[in-house]
CSV table of C-alpha atoms in Angstrom, one decimal:
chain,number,residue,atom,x,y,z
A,1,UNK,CA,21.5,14.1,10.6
A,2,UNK,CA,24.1,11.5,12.5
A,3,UNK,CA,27.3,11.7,11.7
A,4,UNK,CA,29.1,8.1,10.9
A,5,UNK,CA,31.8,7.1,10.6
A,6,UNK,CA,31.1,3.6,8.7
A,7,UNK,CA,30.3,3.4,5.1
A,8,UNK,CA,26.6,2.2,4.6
A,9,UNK,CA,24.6,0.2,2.7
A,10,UNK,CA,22.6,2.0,-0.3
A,11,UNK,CA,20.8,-0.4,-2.3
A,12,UNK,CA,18.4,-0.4,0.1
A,13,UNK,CA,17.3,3.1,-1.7
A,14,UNK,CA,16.2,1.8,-4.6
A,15,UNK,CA,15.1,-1.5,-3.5
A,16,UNK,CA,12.5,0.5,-1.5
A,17,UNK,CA,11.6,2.7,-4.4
A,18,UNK,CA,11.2,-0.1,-6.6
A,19,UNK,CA,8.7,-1.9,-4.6
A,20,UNK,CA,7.1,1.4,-4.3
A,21,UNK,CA,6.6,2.0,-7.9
A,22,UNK,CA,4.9,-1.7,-8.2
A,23,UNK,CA,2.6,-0.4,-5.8
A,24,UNK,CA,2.0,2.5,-7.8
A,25,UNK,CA,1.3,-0.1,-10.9
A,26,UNK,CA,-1.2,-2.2,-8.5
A,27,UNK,CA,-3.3,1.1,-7.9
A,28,UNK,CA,-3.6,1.9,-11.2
A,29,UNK,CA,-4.8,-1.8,-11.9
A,30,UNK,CA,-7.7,-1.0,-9.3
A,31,UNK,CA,-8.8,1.5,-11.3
A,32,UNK,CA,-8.9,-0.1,-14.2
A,33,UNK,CA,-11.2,-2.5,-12.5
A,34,UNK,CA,-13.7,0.3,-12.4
A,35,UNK,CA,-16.3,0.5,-14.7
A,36,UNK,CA,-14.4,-2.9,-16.3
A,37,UNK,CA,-16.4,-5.9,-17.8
A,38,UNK,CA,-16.2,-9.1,-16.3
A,39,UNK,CA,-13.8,-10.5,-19.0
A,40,UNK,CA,-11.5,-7.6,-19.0
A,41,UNK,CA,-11.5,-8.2,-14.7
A,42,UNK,CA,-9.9,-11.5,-15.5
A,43,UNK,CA,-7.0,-10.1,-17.1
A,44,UNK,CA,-6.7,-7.7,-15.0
A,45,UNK,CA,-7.4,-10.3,-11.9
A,46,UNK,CA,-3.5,-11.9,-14.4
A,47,UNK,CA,-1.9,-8.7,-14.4
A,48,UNK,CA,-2.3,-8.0,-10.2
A,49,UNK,CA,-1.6,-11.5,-9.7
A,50,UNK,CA,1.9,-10.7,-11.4
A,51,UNK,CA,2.2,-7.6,-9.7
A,52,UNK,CA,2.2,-9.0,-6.5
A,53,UNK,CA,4.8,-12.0,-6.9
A,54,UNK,CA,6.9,-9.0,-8.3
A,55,UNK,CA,6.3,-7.3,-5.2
A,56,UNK,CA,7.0,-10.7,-3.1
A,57,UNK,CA,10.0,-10.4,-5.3
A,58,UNK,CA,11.2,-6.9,-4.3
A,59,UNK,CA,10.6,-7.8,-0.5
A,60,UNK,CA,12.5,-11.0,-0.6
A,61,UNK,CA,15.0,-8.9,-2.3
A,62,UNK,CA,15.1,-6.3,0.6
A,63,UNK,CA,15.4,-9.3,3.2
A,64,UNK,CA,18.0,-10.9,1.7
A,65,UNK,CA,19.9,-7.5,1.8
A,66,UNK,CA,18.9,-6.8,5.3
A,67,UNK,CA,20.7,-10.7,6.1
A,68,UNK,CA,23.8,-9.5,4.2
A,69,UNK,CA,24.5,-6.7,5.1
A,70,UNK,CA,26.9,-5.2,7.6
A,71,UNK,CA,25.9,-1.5,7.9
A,72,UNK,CA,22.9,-0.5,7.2
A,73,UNK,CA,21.1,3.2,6.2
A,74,UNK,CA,18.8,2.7,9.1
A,75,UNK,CA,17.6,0.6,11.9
A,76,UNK,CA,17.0,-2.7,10.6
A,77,UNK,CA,13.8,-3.5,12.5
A,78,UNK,CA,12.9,-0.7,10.7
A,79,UNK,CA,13.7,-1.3,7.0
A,80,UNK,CA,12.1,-4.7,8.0
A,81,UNK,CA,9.2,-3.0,8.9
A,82,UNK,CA,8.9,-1.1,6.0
A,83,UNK,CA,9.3,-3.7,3.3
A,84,UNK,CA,6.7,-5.8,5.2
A,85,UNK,CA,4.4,-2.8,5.1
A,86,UNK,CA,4.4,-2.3,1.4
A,87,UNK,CA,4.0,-6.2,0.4
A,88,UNK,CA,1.1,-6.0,2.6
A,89,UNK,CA,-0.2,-3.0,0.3
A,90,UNK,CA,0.2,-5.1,-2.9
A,91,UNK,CA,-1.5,-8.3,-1.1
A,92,UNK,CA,-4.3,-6.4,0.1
A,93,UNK,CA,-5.0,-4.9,-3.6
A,94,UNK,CA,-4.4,-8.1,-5.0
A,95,UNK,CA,-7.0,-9.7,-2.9
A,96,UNK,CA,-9.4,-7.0,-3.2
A,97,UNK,CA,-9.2,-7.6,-7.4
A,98,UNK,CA,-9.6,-11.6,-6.7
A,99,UNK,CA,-12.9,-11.6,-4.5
A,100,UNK,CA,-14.2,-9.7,-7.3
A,101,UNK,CA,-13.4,-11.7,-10.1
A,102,UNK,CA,-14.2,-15.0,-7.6
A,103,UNK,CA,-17.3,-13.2,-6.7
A,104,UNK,CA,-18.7,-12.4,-10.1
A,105,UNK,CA,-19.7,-9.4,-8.7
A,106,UNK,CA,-21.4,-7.2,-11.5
A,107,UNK,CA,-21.9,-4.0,-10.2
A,108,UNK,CA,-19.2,-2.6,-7.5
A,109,UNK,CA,-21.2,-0.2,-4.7
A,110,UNK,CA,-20.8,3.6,-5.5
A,111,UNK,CA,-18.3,4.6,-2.7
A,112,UNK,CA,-16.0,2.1,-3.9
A,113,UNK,CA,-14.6,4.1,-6.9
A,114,UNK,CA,-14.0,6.7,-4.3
A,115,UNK,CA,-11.8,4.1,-2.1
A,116,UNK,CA,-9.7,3.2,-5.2
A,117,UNK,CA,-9.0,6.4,-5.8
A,118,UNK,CA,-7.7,7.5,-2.5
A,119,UNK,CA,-5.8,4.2,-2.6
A,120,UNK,CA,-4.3,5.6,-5.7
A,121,UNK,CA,-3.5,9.2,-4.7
A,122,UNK,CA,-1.6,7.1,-1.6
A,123,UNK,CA,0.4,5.3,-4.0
A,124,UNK,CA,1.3,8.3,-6.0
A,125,UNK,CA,2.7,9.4,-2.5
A,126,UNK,CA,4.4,6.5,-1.3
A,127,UNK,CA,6.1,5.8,-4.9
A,128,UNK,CA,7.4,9.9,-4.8
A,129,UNK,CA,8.3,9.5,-1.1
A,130,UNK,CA,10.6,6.3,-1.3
A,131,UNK,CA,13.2,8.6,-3.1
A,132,UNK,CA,13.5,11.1,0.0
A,133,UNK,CA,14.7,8.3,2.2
A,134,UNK,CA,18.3,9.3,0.8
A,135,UNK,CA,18.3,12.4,2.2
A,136,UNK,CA,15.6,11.9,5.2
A,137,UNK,CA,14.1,15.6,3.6
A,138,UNK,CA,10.8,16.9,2.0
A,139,UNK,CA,8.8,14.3,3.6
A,140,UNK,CA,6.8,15.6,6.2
A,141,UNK,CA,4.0,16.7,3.8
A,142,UNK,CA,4.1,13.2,3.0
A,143,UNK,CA,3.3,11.5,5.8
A,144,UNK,CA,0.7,14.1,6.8
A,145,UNK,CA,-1.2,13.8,3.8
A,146,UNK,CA,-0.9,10.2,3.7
A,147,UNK,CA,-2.9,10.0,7.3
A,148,UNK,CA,-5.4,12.6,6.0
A,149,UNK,CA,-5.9,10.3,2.9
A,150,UNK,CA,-6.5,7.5,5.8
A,151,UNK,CA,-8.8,9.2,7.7
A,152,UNK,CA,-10.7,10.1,4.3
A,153,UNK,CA,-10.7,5.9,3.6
A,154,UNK,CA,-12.2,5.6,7.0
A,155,UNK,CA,-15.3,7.9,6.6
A,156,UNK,CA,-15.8,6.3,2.9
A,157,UNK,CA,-15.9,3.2,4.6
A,158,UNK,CA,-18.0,3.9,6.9
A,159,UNK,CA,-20.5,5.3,4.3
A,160,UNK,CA,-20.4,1.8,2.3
A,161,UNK,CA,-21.3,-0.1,5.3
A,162,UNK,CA,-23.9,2.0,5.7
A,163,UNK,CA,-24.7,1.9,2.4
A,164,UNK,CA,-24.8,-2.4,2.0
A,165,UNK,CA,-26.5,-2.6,5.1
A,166,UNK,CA,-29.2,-0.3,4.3
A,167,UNK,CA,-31.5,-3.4,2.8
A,168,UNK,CA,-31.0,-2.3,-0.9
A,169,UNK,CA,-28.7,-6.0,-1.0
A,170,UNK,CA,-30.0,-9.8,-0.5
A,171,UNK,CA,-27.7,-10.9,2.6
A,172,UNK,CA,-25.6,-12.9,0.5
A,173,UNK,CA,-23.9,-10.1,-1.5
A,174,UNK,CA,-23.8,-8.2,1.5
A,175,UNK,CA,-21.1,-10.8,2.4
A,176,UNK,CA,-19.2,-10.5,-0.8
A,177,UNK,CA,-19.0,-6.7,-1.1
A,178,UNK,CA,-18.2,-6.2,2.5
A,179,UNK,CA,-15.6,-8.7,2.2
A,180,UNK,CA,-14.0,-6.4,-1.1
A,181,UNK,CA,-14.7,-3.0,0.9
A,182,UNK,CA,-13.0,-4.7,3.8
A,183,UNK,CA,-9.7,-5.3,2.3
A,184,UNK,CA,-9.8,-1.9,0.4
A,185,UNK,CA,-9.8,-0.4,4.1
A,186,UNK,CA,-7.0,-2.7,5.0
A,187,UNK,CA,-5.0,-1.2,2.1
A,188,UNK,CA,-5.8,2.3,3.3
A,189,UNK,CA,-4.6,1.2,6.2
A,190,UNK,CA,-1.4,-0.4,5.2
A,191,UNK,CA,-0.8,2.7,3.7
A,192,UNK,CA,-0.5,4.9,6.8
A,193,UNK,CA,1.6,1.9,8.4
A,194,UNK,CA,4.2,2.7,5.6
A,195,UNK,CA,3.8,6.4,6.6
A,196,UNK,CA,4.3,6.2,10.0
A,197,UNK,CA,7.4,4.0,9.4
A,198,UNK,CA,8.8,6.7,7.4
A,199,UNK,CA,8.2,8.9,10.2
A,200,UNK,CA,9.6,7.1,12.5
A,201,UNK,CA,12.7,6.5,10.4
A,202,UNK,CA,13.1,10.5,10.1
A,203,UNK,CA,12.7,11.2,13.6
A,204,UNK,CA,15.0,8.9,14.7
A,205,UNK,CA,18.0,9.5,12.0
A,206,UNK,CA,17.8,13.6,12.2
């Protein structure tokens, strides 16, 4: 690792792993939308909604650091990056949650259990990861499964599309569900962004 000579700024460890861990919250909310009646998707429609202003919260929170601060652990495009990556996690999920509430969709595709649950396995990731930034160690296994779980999220969504278009739908919930799938892949996605900042981050301070 680089050797300075100026003290830095820490907080940004834990302001990191606490907007992790309210990603981690958000993917467990997704699953509780599985298998949930309508009136129990309305609360947990609330419950996300919170979730993401307290993620808006943590990123404002890491921005407003990132303006203060003189020294900083890493580059500061960087920690920008990465604190835009995971709000975009929570505001994916927390879209995802609306459109089906907004939707009144009664019956969610079978495929999409299996995207919630790789979103979930990400987040367990991300939220053990965040720690590791201390010491920029133990986190190549992170990254790497991370893109493998992305590259799962990609085949599942292929399979849905597959699946919607396949005539088993009337064209107009074809629009709704691949509107919710949609944004699940987003998610995914965001999720190997955050990766691949970390990465970056590693390679560049060791």
């Amino acid at each position: 690792m680089r050797f300075r000579l100026t003290p830095r700024e820490t907080s940004f460890y834990e302001l990191f792993a606490t907007a992790a861990d309210n990603v981690l919250s958000g993917s467990k909310l997704l699953l509780e939308l599985l298998g949930a009646d309508p009136a129990t998707r309305v609360e947990i429609a609330d419950r996300m909604r919170a979730a993401e202003h307290a993620g808006d919260d943590a990123t404002h929170a890491i921005f407003h650091q990132l303006n203060s601060a003189f020294v900083t652990p890493f580059d500061r495009e960087d920690i920008y990056r990465l604190a835009a990556r995971l709000d975009d996690i929570m505001d994916f999920m927390e879209e995802a949650v609306d459109l089906v509430v907004l939707y009144e969709i009664d019956e969610l595709p079978k495929g999409v259990d299996q995207q919630i649950e790789v979103l979930a396995r990400a987040a367990e990731l991300t939220a053990e990861a965040m720690p590791h930034l201390r010491t920029m160690r133990n986190l190549n296994e992170y990254w790497i499964e991370v893109n493998r779980l992305e590259n799962q999220a990609d085949q599942i969504h292929r399979k849905l599309l597959a699946h919607l278009f396949s005539g088993s739908y009337e064209a107009i919930e074809v629009m709704k569900l691949k509107q919710i799938v949609d944004v699940l892949e987003e998610a995914a996605d965001a999720f190997e962004s955050v990766a691949n900042t970390v990465e970056t981050i590693v390679v560049k301070e060791t």
